[in-house]
mmCIF file of C-alpha atoms and ligand atoms in Angstrom:
data_model
loop_
_atom_site.group_PDB
_atom_site.id
_atom_site.type_symbol
_atom_site.label_atom_id
_atom_site.label_comp_id
_atom_site.label_asym_id
_atom_site.label_seq_id
_atom_site.Cartn_x
_atom_site.Cartn_y
_atom_site.Cartn_z
ATOM 1 C CA MET A 1255 32.331 38.669 -151.965
ATOM 2 C CA SER A 1256 33.386 36.646 -149.039
ATOM 3 C CA ASN A 1257 33.870 32.809 -149.054
ATOM 4 C CA ALA A 1258 30.855 30.908 -147.457
ATOM 5 C CA THR A 1259 32.723 29.914 -144.438
ATOM 6 C CA SER A 1260 35.631 32.282 -144.190
ATOM 7 C CA PRO A 1261 35.705 34.610 -141.127
ATOM 8 C CA LEU A 1262 34.256 38.046 -141.710
ATOM 9 C CA SER A 1263 37.592 40.287 -141.411
ATOM 10 C CA LEU A 1264 37.119 41.656 -138.078
ATOM 11 C CA SER A 1265 39.183 44.468 -136.513
ATOM 12 C CA SER A 1266 41.072 43.018 -133.398
ATOM 13 C CA GLU A 1267 38.776 45.105 -131.386
ATOM 14 C CA GLN A 1268 35.746 43.527 -132.816
ATOM 15 C CA ALA A 1269 37.200 39.912 -132.743
ATOM 16 C CA LYS A 1270 37.969 40.594 -128.870
ATOM 17 C CA LEU A 1271 34.844 41.863 -127.986
ATOM 18 C CA PHE A 1272 32.845 39.322 -129.815
ATOM 19 C CA ARG A 1273 34.730 36.396 -128.579
ATOM 20 C CA GLU A 1274 34.254 37.780 -124.939
ATOM 21 C CA ALA A 1275 30.590 38.004 -125.278
ATOM 22 C CA LEU A 1276 30.676 34.311 -126.504
ATOM 23 C CA ASP A 1277 32.914 33.337 -123.337
ATOM 24 C CA LYS A 1278 30.555 35.434 -121.093
ATOM 25 C CA THR A 1279 27.526 33.561 -122.749
ATOM 26 C CA ALA A 1280 28.639 30.334 -122.212
ATOM 27 C CA LYS A 1281 29.197 30.983 -118.419
ATOM 28 C CA LYS A 1282 25.778 32.393 -117.989
ATOM 29 C CA VAL A 1283 24.311 29.551 -120.006
ATOM 30 C CA ALA A 1284 26.038 26.836 -117.919
ATOM 31 C CA ALA A 1285 24.835 28.729 -114.690
ATOM 32 C CA ASP A 1286 21.501 28.982 -115.724
ATOM 33 C CA GLU A 1287 21.132 25.340 -117.211
ATOM 34 C CA LEU A 1288 21.738 23.907 -113.834
ATOM 35 C CA THR A 1289 18.681 25.666 -112.343
ATOM 36 C CA PHE A 1290 15.723 24.838 -114.867
ATOM 37 C CA GLY A 1291 14.736 21.358 -114.043
ATOM 38 C CA VAL A 1292 12.642 20.368 -117.029
ATOM 39 C CA GLU A 1293 11.367 23.760 -117.664
ATOM 40 C CA PHE A 1294 12.546 26.277 -120.363
ATOM 41 C CA PRO A 1295 13.498 30.111 -119.942
ATOM 42 C CA GLN A 1296 11.075 32.540 -121.816
ATOM 43 C CA VAL A 1297 11.767 36.151 -120.727
ATOM 44 C CA THR A 1298 13.231 37.602 -117.632
ATOM 45 C CA GLY A 1299 10.685 39.314 -115.258
ATOM 46 C CA PRO A 1300 10.696 42.714 -113.481
ATOM 47 C CA ASP A 1301 12.777 40.736 -110.664
ATOM 48 C CA GLY A 1302 15.441 39.777 -113.293
ATOM 49 C CA GLN A 1303 14.663 36.214 -113.014
ATOM 50 C CA TRP A 1304 13.633 34.060 -115.843
ATOM 51 C CA VAL A 1305 9.939 32.976 -116.573
ATOM 52 C CA ARG A 1306 10.032 29.424 -117.145
ATOM 53 C CA LEU A 1307 7.679 27.462 -119.245
ATOM 54 C CA PRO A 1308 7.413 23.366 -120.054
ATOM 55 C CA ALA A 1309 8.177 22.683 -123.623
ATOM 56 C CA SER A 1310 4.844 20.906 -123.894
ATOM 57 C CA LEU A 1311 2.854 24.110 -123.885
ATOM 58 C CA SER A 1312 1.406 24.348 -127.282
ATOM 59 C CA ALA A 1313 -0.233 27.618 -128.919
ATOM 60 C CA GLY A 1314 -3.992 27.711 -128.777
ATOM 61 C CA TYR A 1315 -7.080 29.803 -128.250
ATOM 62 C CA ASP A 1316 -8.469 30.296 -124.949
ATOM 63 C CA GLY A 1317 -11.885 31.426 -125.957
ATOM 64 C CA ASP A 1318 -11.137 34.454 -128.100
ATOM 65 C CA ALA A 1319 -7.762 34.920 -126.314
ATOM 66 C CA TRP A 1320 -4.820 33.563 -128.465
ATOM 67 C CA SER A 1321 -1.886 32.228 -126.442
ATOM 68 C CA HIS A 1322 1.485 31.861 -128.262
ATOM 69 C CA GLY A 1323 2.569 28.740 -126.075
ATOM 70 C CA ASN A 1324 6.260 27.748 -125.510
ATOM 71 C CA TRP A 1325 7.865 28.707 -128.963
ATOM 72 C CA PHE A 1326 11.085 29.630 -126.855
ATOM 73 C CA CYS A 1327 12.245 26.239 -125.867
ATOM 74 C CA GLY A 1328 14.323 25.628 -129.030
ATOM 75 C CA PHE A 1329 16.417 28.836 -128.615
ATOM 76 C CA TRP A 1330 17.699 27.385 -125.319
ATOM 77 C CA VAL A 1331 19.016 24.215 -127.221
ATOM 78 C CA GLY A 1332 20.622 26.542 -129.613
ATOM 79 C CA LEU A 1333 22.517 28.384 -126.881
ATOM 80 C CA LEU A 1334 23.602 25.233 -125.491
ATOM 81 C CA LEU A 1335 24.875 24.203 -128.804
ATOM 82 C CA THR A 1336 26.672 27.725 -129.670
ATOM 83 C CA SER A 1337 28.395 27.439 -126.181
ATOM 84 C CA TYR A 1338 29.713 24.009 -127.179
ATOM 85 C CA LEU A 1339 30.871 25.243 -130.431
ATOM 86 C CA HIS A 1340 32.548 28.145 -128.782
ATOM 87 C CA THR A 1341 34.115 26.227 -125.761
ATOM 88 C CA GLY A 1342 34.370 22.670 -127.083
ATOM 89 C CA GLU A 1343 33.230 21.557 -123.527
ATOM 90 C CA ALA A 1344 31.177 18.160 -123.953
ATOM 91 C CA ARG A 1345 28.910 19.161 -121.162
ATOM 92 C CA PHE A 1346 27.057 21.706 -123.465
ATOM 93 C CA LEU A 1347 26.383 19.039 -125.874
ATOM 94 C CA GLU A 1348 25.064 16.566 -123.519
ATOM 95 C CA TRP A 1349 22.713 19.264 -122.108
ATOM 96 C CA ALA A 1350 21.759 19.995 -125.574
ATOM 97 C CA ARG A 1351 20.812 16.551 -126.219
ATOM 98 C CA ALA A 1352 18.742 16.031 -122.940
ATOM 99 C CA ARG A 1353 16.850 19.304 -123.635
ATOM 100 C CA MET A 1354 16.232 18.193 -127.271
ATOM 101 C CA ARG A 1355 14.403 15.044 -125.818
ATOM 102 C CA LEU A 1356 12.033 17.456 -123.882
ATOM 103 C CA VAL A 1357 11.453 19.669 -126.989
ATOM 104 C CA GLU A 1358 11.068 16.822 -129.448
ATOM 105 C CA GLN A 1359 7.342 16.311 -128.872
ATOM 106 C CA ARG A 1360 6.765 19.612 -130.331
ATOM 107 C CA ALA A 1361 7.746 18.364 -133.588
ATOM 108 C CA GLN A 1362 4.343 16.973 -133.984
ATOM 109 C CA ASP A 1363 2.442 20.366 -132.863
ATOM 110 C CA PRO A 1364 -0.238 21.319 -135.833
ATOM 111 C CA ASN A 1365 -1.045 24.411 -134.141
ATOM 112 C CA THR A 1366 1.613 26.983 -134.913
ATOM 113 C CA HIS A 1367 4.068 28.292 -137.429
ATOM 114 C CA ASP A 1368 6.442 28.960 -134.361
ATOM 115 C CA ILE A 1369 7.390 25.125 -135.127
ATOM 116 C CA GLY A 1370 9.884 26.686 -137.440
ATOM 117 C CA PHE A 1371 11.685 28.987 -134.628
ATOM 118 C CA ILE A 1372 11.806 25.757 -132.310
ATOM 119 C CA PHE A 1373 13.372 23.448 -134.434
ATOM 120 C CA ASP A 1374 15.607 25.816 -136.688
ATOM 121 C CA SER A 1375 17.164 26.852 -133.776
ATOM 122 C CA SER A 1376 17.850 23.497 -132.053
ATOM 123 C CA ALA A 1377 17.376 20.391 -134.082
ATOM 124 C CA VAL A 1378 18.844 21.768 -137.548
ATOM 125 C CA PRO A 1379 22.071 23.019 -135.743
ATOM 126 C CA GLY A 1380 22.151 19.805 -133.552
ATOM 127 C CA TYR A 1381 22.425 17.962 -136.768
ATOM 128 C CA HIS A 1382 24.888 20.132 -138.490
ATOM 129 C CA ILE A 1383 27.239 20.111 -135.484
ATOM 130 C CA THR A 1384 26.932 16.295 -134.789
ATOM 131 C CA GLY A 1385 25.628 14.421 -137.914
ATOM 132 C CA ASP A 1386 23.368 12.532 -135.844
ATOM 133 C CA GLU A 1387 20.404 11.667 -137.851
ATOM 134 C CA TRP A 1388 18.142 11.652 -134.561
ATOM 135 C CA PHE A 1389 18.385 15.588 -134.858
ATOM 136 C CA ALA A 1390 17.591 15.585 -138.437
ATOM 137 C CA ASN A 1391 14.530 13.471 -138.441
ATOM 138 C CA ILE A 1392 12.936 15.456 -135.758
ATOM 139 C CA ALA A 1393 13.810 18.705 -137.765
ATOM 140 C CA LEU A 1394 11.921 17.198 -140.849
ATOM 141 C CA GLU A 1395 8.960 15.916 -138.997
ATOM 142 C CA ALA A 1396 8.439 19.501 -137.700
ATOM 143 C CA ALA A 1397 9.162 20.751 -141.336
ATOM 144 C CA ASP A 1398 6.338 18.669 -142.430
ATOM 145 C CA LYS A 1399 4.086 20.033 -140.080
ATOM 146 C CA LEU A 1400 5.002 23.662 -141.156
ATOM 147 C CA ARG A 1401 4.687 22.919 -144.891
ATOM 148 C CA ALA A 1402 1.044 21.486 -143.974
ATOM 149 C CA ARG A 1403 0.162 24.953 -142.987
ATOM 150 C CA LEU A 1404 -0.107 25.998 -146.407
ATOM 151 C CA VAL A 1405 -3.430 27.646 -147.430
ATOM 152 C CA THR A 1406 -3.943 27.720 -151.300
ATOM 153 C CA THR A 1407 -6.036 30.639 -152.596
ATOM 154 C CA ARG A 1408 -6.784 31.681 -156.045
ATOM 155 C CA ASP A 1409 -4.163 34.368 -155.777
ATOM 156 C CA GLY A 1410 -1.368 32.190 -154.224
ATOM 157 C CA ALA A 1411 -0.415 30.340 -151.140
ATOM 158 C CA TYR A 1412 0.572 31.413 -147.620
ATOM 159 C CA LEU A 1413 1.409 29.745 -144.457
ATOM 160 C CA ALA A 1414 -1.108 30.441 -141.644
ATOM 161 C CA SER A 1415 0.489 31.424 -138.557
ATOM 162 C CA TRP A 1416 -1.490 30.970 -135.426
ATOM 163 C CA GLY A 1417 -4.050 27.944 -134.528
ATOM 164 C CA PRO A 1418 -5.416 25.028 -135.909
ATOM 165 C CA LEU A 1419 -6.265 25.224 -139.848
ATOM 166 C CA SER A 1420 -9.913 23.987 -139.014
ATOM 167 C CA ASP A 1421 -10.519 27.206 -137.220
ATOM 168 C CA PRO A 1422 -11.501 30.065 -139.448
ATOM 169 C CA ARG A 1423 -9.390 32.560 -137.299
ATOM 170 C CA GLY A 1424 -6.192 30.352 -137.639
ATOM 171 C CA ARG A 1425 -6.663 29.585 -141.390
ATOM 172 C CA SER A 1426 -7.207 33.169 -142.263
ATOM 173 C CA ALA A 1427 -4.211 34.727 -140.486
ATOM 174 C CA SER A 1428 -0.824 35.066 -141.346
ATOM 175 C CA ALA A 1429 2.103 36.976 -139.490
ATOM 176 C CA ILE A 1430 5.126 38.617 -140.592
ATOM 177 C CA ASP A 1431 7.250 36.489 -138.103
ATOM 178 C CA THR A 1432 6.573 33.634 -140.539
ATOM 179 C CA MET A 1433 9.120 35.051 -142.963
ATOM 180 C CA ALA A 1434 11.951 33.975 -140.267
ATOM 181 C CA ASN A 1435 10.216 30.429 -139.758
ATOM 182 C CA LEU A 1436 10.798 29.644 -143.568
ATOM 183 C CA SER A 1437 14.531 28.814 -142.770
ATOM 184 C CA LEU A 1438 13.177 25.296 -141.414
ATOM 185 C CA LEU A 1439 11.532 24.618 -145.041
ATOM 186 C CA TYR A 1440 14.553 25.820 -146.760
ATOM 187 C CA TRP A 1441 16.745 23.464 -144.662
ATOM 188 C CA ALA A 1442 14.344 20.414 -145.347
ATOM 189 C CA ALA A 1443 14.410 21.084 -148.966
ATOM 190 C CA ASN A 1444 18.352 21.096 -149.248
ATOM 191 C CA HIS A 1445 18.356 18.090 -146.796
ATOM 192 C CA THR A 1446 15.923 15.732 -148.740
ATOM 193 C CA ASP A 1447 16.125 16.964 -152.260
ATOM 194 C CA ASP A 1448 12.185 17.386 -152.105
ATOM 195 C CA GLY A 1449 11.577 20.782 -153.876
ATOM 196 C CA SER A 1450 8.161 20.967 -152.317
ATOM 197 C CA TYR A 1451 9.379 22.432 -149.039
ATOM 198 C CA ARG A 1452 11.199 25.364 -151.078
ATOM 199 C CA GLN A 1453 7.944 25.611 -153.118
ATOM 200 C CA ALA A 1454 5.868 26.252 -150.060
ATOM 201 C CA ALA A 1455 8.368 28.789 -148.631
ATOM 202 C CA ASP A 1456 8.628 30.659 -151.855
ATOM 203 C CA ALA A 1457 4.824 30.763 -152.272
ATOM 204 C CA HIS A 1458 4.565 32.247 -148.773
ATOM 205 C CA ALA A 1459 7.556 34.923 -149.513
ATOM 206 C CA GLU A 1460 5.672 35.964 -152.709
ATOM 207 C CA MET A 1461 2.360 36.380 -151.220
ATOM 208 C CA THR A 1462 3.777 38.119 -148.008
ATOM 209 C CA ALA A 1463 5.627 40.694 -150.243
ATOM 210 C CA ARG A 1464 2.271 41.527 -151.923
ATOM 211 C CA ALA A 1465 0.063 41.664 -148.799
ATOM 212 C CA PHE A 1466 2.306 42.793 -145.990
ATOM 213 C CA VAL A 1467 4.682 45.560 -147.310
ATOM 214 C CA ARG A 1468 3.264 49.052 -147.387
ATOM 215 C CA ASP A 1469 4.276 51.568 -150.088
ATOM 216 C CA ASP A 1470 6.865 53.151 -147.722
ATOM 217 C CA ASP A 1471 8.426 49.520 -147.122
ATOM 218 C CA SER A 1472 7.205 49.228 -143.411
ATOM 219 C CA THR A 1473 5.346 46.043 -142.779
ATOM 220 C CA TYR A 1474 2.163 44.867 -141.329
ATOM 221 C CA HIS A 1475 2.604 42.480 -138.184
ATOM 222 C CA ALA A 1476 -0.287 40.420 -139.486
ATOM 223 C CA VAL A 1477 -2.974 40.119 -142.266
ATOM 224 C CA GLU A 1478 -6.059 38.557 -142.411
ATOM 225 C CA TYR A 1479 -6.780 36.950 -145.955
ATOM 226 C CA ASP A 1480 -9.894 35.994 -147.771
ATOM 227 C CA VAL A 1481 -8.924 32.407 -147.823
ATOM 228 C CA GLU A 1482 -10.969 31.881 -151.189
ATOM 229 C CA SER A 1483 -9.701 34.861 -153.159
ATOM 230 C CA GLY A 1484 -6.287 35.508 -151.338
ATOM 231 C CA ALA A 1485 -7.130 39.436 -151.032
ATOM 232 C CA ARG A 1486 -6.203 40.935 -147.849
ATOM 233 C CA LYS A 1487 -9.234 41.744 -145.857
ATOM 234 C CA ARG A 1488 -7.157 43.962 -143.341
ATOM 235 C CA GLY A 1489 -3.618 44.389 -141.824
ATOM 236 C CA TYR A 1490 -3.327 44.428 -138.221
ATOM 237 C CA THR A 1491 -1.154 43.911 -135.165
ATOM 238 C CA PHE A 1492 -0.903 41.954 -132.124
ATOM 239 C CA GLN A 1493 2.433 43.103 -130.736
ATOM 240 C CA GLY A 1494 2.635 46.366 -132.194
ATOM 241 C CA ALA A 1495 1.479 49.863 -131.198
ATOM 242 C CA PHE A 1496 -1.252 50.157 -133.426
ATOM 243 C CA ASP A 1497 -2.443 48.238 -136.839
ATOM 244 C CA GLU A 1498 -0.628 50.854 -139.230
ATOM 245 C CA SER A 1499 2.343 51.268 -136.854
ATOM 246 C CA ALA A 1500 5.820 50.042 -137.702
ATOM 247 C CA TRP A 1501 6.624 47.434 -135.353
ATOM 248 C CA SER A 1502 10.490 47.035 -135.271
ATOM 249 C CA ARG A 1503 10.700 43.282 -134.625
ATOM 250 C CA GLY A 1504 8.232 42.779 -137.539
ATOM 251 C CA GLN A 1505 10.266 44.559 -139.743
ATOM 252 C CA ALA A 1506 13.526 42.546 -138.425
ATOM 253 C CA TRP A 1507 11.688 39.330 -139.185
ATOM 254 C CA ALA A 1508 10.863 40.491 -142.628
ATOM 255 C CA ILE A 1509 14.429 41.375 -143.504
ATOM 256 C CA TYR A 1510 15.746 38.192 -142.056
ATOM 257 C CA GLY A 1511 13.214 36.132 -144.080
ATOM 258 C CA TYR A 1512 13.790 37.728 -147.457
ATOM 259 C CA VAL A 1513 17.417 37.592 -147.017
ATOM 260 C CA ASN A 1514 17.182 33.948 -146.460
ATOM 261 C CA SER A 1515 14.586 33.499 -149.283
ATOM 262 C CA ALA A 1516 17.002 35.372 -151.878
ATOM 263 C CA ARG A 1517 19.831 32.997 -150.995
ATOM 264 C CA GLU A 1518 17.441 29.820 -151.448
ATOM 265 C CA THR A 1519 15.424 30.794 -154.308
ATOM 266 C CA GLY A 1520 17.996 32.926 -156.283
ATOM 267 C CA LYS A 1521 15.323 35.650 -156.809
ATOM 268 C CA ARG A 1522 17.053 39.047 -157.002
ATOM 269 C CA LYS A 1523 13.764 40.625 -156.142
ATOM 270 C CA TYR A 1524 13.710 39.143 -152.835
ATOM 271 C CA LEU A 1525 17.337 40.497 -151.959
ATOM 272 C CA ASP A 1526 16.189 43.931 -153.369
ATOM 273 C CA LEU A 1527 13.162 43.665 -151.146
ATOM 274 C CA ALA A 1528 15.185 42.916 -148.301
ATOM 275 C CA GLU A 1529 17.525 45.928 -148.827
ATOM 276 C CA ARG A 1530 14.218 48.138 -149.120
ATOM 277 C CA LEU A 1531 13.073 46.900 -145.914
ATOM 278 C CA ALA A 1532 16.554 47.258 -144.392
ATOM 279 C CA ASP A 1533 16.847 51.040 -145.648
ATOM 280 C CA TYR A 1534 13.470 51.566 -143.909
ATOM 281 C CA TYR A 1535 14.690 50.279 -140.919
ATOM 282 C CA LEU A 1536 17.735 52.381 -140.787
ATOM 283 C CA ARG A 1537 15.933 55.330 -141.578
ATOM 284 C CA ARG A 1538 13.911 54.914 -138.691
ATOM 285 C CA LEU A 1539 16.647 54.107 -136.547
ATOM 286 C CA ASP A 1540 18.122 57.679 -137.347
ATOM 287 C CA GLY A 1541 21.531 56.874 -136.144
ATOM 288 C CA ARG A 1542 20.678 54.624 -133.149
ATOM 289 C CA GLN A 1543 21.642 51.020 -133.203
ATOM 290 C CA VAL A 1544 18.888 49.644 -131.183
ATOM 291 C CA PRO A 1545 15.232 50.633 -132.110
ATOM 292 C CA PRO A 1546 12.443 51.518 -130.010
ATOM 293 C CA TRP A 1547 9.960 48.484 -129.731
ATOM 294 C CA ASP A 1548 7.667 50.153 -132.140
ATOM 295 C CA PHE A 1549 9.025 52.869 -134.369
ATOM 296 C CA ASP A 1550 5.541 54.675 -133.948
ATOM 297 C CA ALA A 1551 5.460 54.480 -130.242
ATOM 298 C CA THR A 1552 5.131 58.030 -128.718
ATOM 299 C CA GLY A 1553 5.642 59.740 -125.340
ATOM 300 C CA ARG A 1554 7.380 57.589 -122.738
ATOM 301 C CA ASP A 1555 6.482 54.440 -124.752
ATOM 302 C CA ALA A 1556 8.792 55.581 -127.389
ATOM 303 C CA GLU A 1557 11.888 55.111 -124.874
ATOM 304 C CA ILE A 1558 11.248 51.434 -124.639
ATOM 305 C CA LYS A 1559 13.825 49.510 -127.030
ATOM 306 C CA ASP A 1560 13.866 46.116 -128.414
ATOM 307 C CA THR A 1561 17.529 44.797 -128.456
ATOM 308 C CA ALA A 1562 15.927 41.404 -129.894
ATOM 309 C CA ALA A 1563 15.023 43.295 -133.020
ATOM 310 C CA ALA A 1564 18.539 44.847 -133.237
ATOM 311 C CA ALA A 1565 19.957 41.230 -132.809
ATOM 312 C CA VAL A 1566 17.718 39.764 -135.692
ATOM 313 C CA VAL A 1567 18.596 42.598 -137.838
ATOM 314 C CA ALA A 1568 22.168 42.315 -137.096
ATOM 315 C CA SER A 1569 22.354 38.748 -137.938
ATOM 316 C CA ALA A 1570 20.339 39.240 -141.099
ATOM 317 C CA LEU A 1571 22.740 42.033 -142.473
ATOM 318 C CA LEU A 1572 25.644 39.889 -141.716
ATOM 319 C CA GLU A 1573 24.144 37.221 -144.036
ATOM 320 C CA MET A 1574 22.991 39.770 -146.565
ATOM 321 C CA ALA A 1575 26.596 40.987 -146.662
ATOM 322 C CA ARG A 1576 27.849 37.399 -147.423
ATOM 323 C CA LEU A 1577 25.538 36.819 -150.302
ATOM 324 C CA HIS A 1578 25.351 40.089 -151.875
ATOM 325 C CA PRO A 1579 26.913 40.268 -155.486
ATOM 326 C CA ASP A 1580 27.774 43.792 -155.266
ATOM 327 C CA ALA A 1581 30.762 44.599 -153.272
ATOM 328 C CA HIS A 1582 29.823 47.920 -152.266
ATOM 329 C CA ALA A 1583 26.389 46.822 -151.000
ATOM 330 C CA ALA A 1584 28.029 44.242 -149.339
ATOM 331 C CA ALA A 1585 30.470 46.431 -147.416
ATOM 332 C CA LYS A 1586 27.610 48.723 -146.507
ATOM 333 C CA TRP A 1587 25.365 45.679 -145.019
ATOM 334 C CA ARG A 1588 28.573 44.250 -143.228
ATOM 335 C CA ARG A 1589 29.392 47.667 -141.797
ATOM 336 C CA HIS A 1590 25.842 48.112 -140.311
ATOM 337 C CA GLY A 1591 25.594 44.639 -139.148
ATOM 338 C CA LEU A 1592 28.639 44.723 -137.395
ATOM 339 C CA ALA A 1593 27.969 48.211 -135.670
ATOM 340 C CA MET A 1594 24.676 46.792 -134.357
ATOM 341 C CA LEU A 1595 26.451 43.762 -133.118
ATOM 342 C CA GLU A 1596 29.146 45.838 -131.390
ATOM 343 C CA ALA A 1597 26.521 48.231 -129.881
ATOM 344 C CA LEU A 1598 24.811 45.082 -128.275
ATOM 345 C CA CYS A 1599 27.914 43.839 -126.704
ATOM 346 C CA ARG A 1600 29.142 47.072 -125.402
ATOM 347 C CA ASP A 1601 25.878 48.647 -124.298
ATOM 348 C CA GLU A 1602 23.408 45.888 -123.582
ATOM 349 C CA PHE A 1603 25.170 42.786 -122.400
ATOM 350 C CA THR A 1604 23.888 41.697 -118.942
ATOM 351 C CA LYS A 1605 26.266 42.098 -115.994
ATOM 352 C CA ASP A 1606 27.771 39.236 -114.300
ATOM 353 C CA GLY A 1607 25.121 37.421 -112.033
ATOM 354 C CA GLU A 1608 22.236 38.808 -114.197
ATOM 355 C CA HIS A 1609 20.114 36.413 -116.048
ATOM 356 C CA GLY A 1610 19.962 36.410 -119.925
ATOM 357 C CA LEU A 1611 22.266 37.915 -122.350
ATOM 358 C CA LEU A 1612 20.645 41.157 -123.719
ATOM 359 C CA HIS A 1613 18.901 43.739 -121.684
ATOM 360 C CA ASN A 1614 16.107 45.856 -122.922
ATOM 361 C CA SER A 1615 14.280 43.261 -125.263
ATOM 362 C CA CYS A 1616 10.546 43.848 -125.441
ATOM 363 C CA TYR A 1617 8.464 40.444 -126.067
ATOM 364 C CA SER A 1618 4.946 42.189 -126.082
ATOM 365 C CA LYS A 1619 4.413 45.679 -124.799
ATOM 366 C CA PRO A 1620 0.546 45.480 -125.365
ATOM 367 C CA HIS A 1621 0.427 42.366 -123.227
ATOM 368 C CA ASN A 1622 3.083 43.767 -120.925
ATOM 369 C CA ILE A 1623 4.980 40.532 -121.216
ATOM 370 C CA GLY A 1624 8.964 40.575 -121.161
ATOM 371 C CA VAL A 1625 9.044 44.444 -121.429
ATOM 372 C CA ASP A 1626 12.879 45.873 -120.760
ATOM 373 C CA GLY A 1627 14.276 42.468 -119.747
ATOM 374 C CA ALA A 1628 15.845 39.554 -121.776
ATOM 375 C CA THR A 1629 14.055 37.281 -124.080
ATOM 376 C CA MET A 1630 15.039 33.865 -125.212
ATOM 377 C CA PHE A 1631 14.695 34.760 -128.921
ATOM 378 C CA GLY A 1632 16.592 37.780 -128.685
ATOM 379 C CA ASP A 1633 19.672 36.159 -126.851
ATOM 380 C CA PHE A 1634 19.417 33.591 -129.629
ATOM 381 C CA PHE A 1635 19.421 35.719 -132.598
ATOM 382 C CA PHE A 1636 22.242 37.884 -130.864
ATOM 383 C CA VAL A 1637 24.467 34.791 -130.592
ATOM 384 C CA GLU A 1638 23.639 33.664 -133.967
ATOM 385 C CA ALA A 1639 25.050 36.876 -135.254
ATOM 386 C CA LEU A 1640 28.086 36.395 -133.055
ATOM 387 C CA CYS A 1641 28.643 33.126 -134.617
ATOM 388 C CA ARG A 1642 28.429 34.392 -138.153
ATOM 389 C CA ALA A 1643 31.170 36.993 -137.110
ATOM 390 C CA VAL A 1644 33.549 34.668 -135.253
ATOM 391 C CA HIS A 1645 32.547 30.930 -136.006
ATOM 392 C CA PRO A 1646 31.104 31.299 -139.593
ATOM 393 C CA GLY A 1647 29.609 27.930 -140.992
ATOM 394 C CA THR A 1648 29.605 26.068 -137.774
ATOM 395 C CA LEU A 1649 26.074 26.494 -136.631
ATOM 396 C CA ARG A 1650 23.893 25.761 -139.588
ATOM 397 C CA PRO A 1651 24.693 24.541 -142.999
ATOM 398 C CA VAL A 1652 26.124 27.646 -145.064
ATOM 399 C CA GLN A 1653 24.410 27.534 -148.408
ATOM 400 C CA PRO A 1654 26.042 29.462 -151.201
ATOM 401 C CA PRO A 1655 23.388 31.774 -152.737
ATOM 402 C CA ARG A 1656 21.554 29.830 -155.425
ATOM 403 C CA ILE A 1657 23.348 32.141 -157.740
ATOM 404 C CA PRO A 1658 22.581 33.469 -160.277
ATOM 405 C CA ILE A 1659 20.427 35.570 -158.472
ATOM 406 C CA VAL A 1660 18.059 36.543 -161.349
ATOM 407 C CA GLU A 1661 16.479 39.870 -161.849
ATOM 408 C CA GLU A 1662 12.935 40.097 -162.794
ATOM 409 C CA GLY A 1663 12.668 39.946 -166.512
ATOM 410 C CA GLY A 1664 15.205 37.165 -166.460
ATOM 411 C CA GLY A 1665 18.415 39.145 -166.749
ATOM 412 C CA ARG A 1666 21.433 38.687 -164.851
ATOM 413 C CA ARG A 1667 23.657 40.767 -162.598
ATOM 414 C CA ARG A 1668 27.120 40.567 -162.557
ATOM 415 C CA HIS A 1669 28.685 38.754 -159.574
ATOM 416 C CA GLU A 1670 32.152 40.018 -157.868
HETATM 417 N N1 LIG B 1002 6.284 35.749 -132.300
HETATM 418 C C1 LIG B 1002 7.485 36.307 -132.777
HETATM 419 C C2 LIG B 1002 7.752 37.512 -131.888
HETATM 420 O O1 LIG B 1002 7.119 37.898 -130.815
HETATM 421 O O2 LIG B 1002 8.433 38.458 -132.441
#
């Protein structure tokens, strides 16, 4: 098993490809930063320009329509920070601090689980890189808001994803994306030694495994719970093709979340589940490196790809390889993670002068937003994966797995 922070042993071609991608990323980020004013990039539109939103835009219901608000703003701070890490140029850190001040207000936002995405990509790495408590305090305030979204039922507890908890629609709804937001709670538990953050995340992971994972190891995008009994009333989708379809980015968030949950709880069953979810993803990829936006899309829709899903899975698989106690399994996941990352660098990286990093990301096909362009989250998880490969341990604290990873029934697996 590789050491927590030792570079993955990359071929010289891989190392060159990944470093060049980070070089080009820093150039693009610097050029775009100067054009945004106080707004933040979201997705590139059909004209290739960034759609921009203020950081202050919270999620909420407008009548019956749900709007996700600006959950993208932290990712831009994250790209400034990774560019600082890669180049050592102080201007990136100055920009990141200035942007963090604009994002900071969202740490008080009680309306969305996406607070995890916003601050795990910005304040957490900001603190890890600088040691400045200002970043840590912002991340903790956000973690408190996320933990407060826990809804306790007779059959477990889950984090409600969307909307104020006083609204029955928000209270009963949970999304698979929340599995990726647990990272903020795990960070807070480690930073404060307050185990309640980890308990909340673990409770959510337990309940999600029961309610979201179908018999074939695909996942629902969203579940409506009975808030008293905890029973699943229905599985449904918001961004996938149809309620029973396999939305590829949902599967990616699930893989990512269960890898992190295995590392942070030491539960072997989470690692096993992450592997089953990843095996399902690979089966449906059928030799490709980038999935369609939904594995069950048909006709011309099936040609629409989602490079963001590929980036999230690549990052998750590199982490799975790092923590997997079995050397053969670790080698398998490392090989797949690196192949996905190589394909993104070679085939999907935007040209000089184009905005964003990855072509062919798909934010929401049903809403026709951010289809075929770059998305902020796709770009961030792509760069996170590059940093795992080239600059391990620099972006976020690298936790050793909370070994022993205990098998169900209390047995232990041997570690290499
Ligand atoms: N809300 C997360 C996603 O669009 O994947």
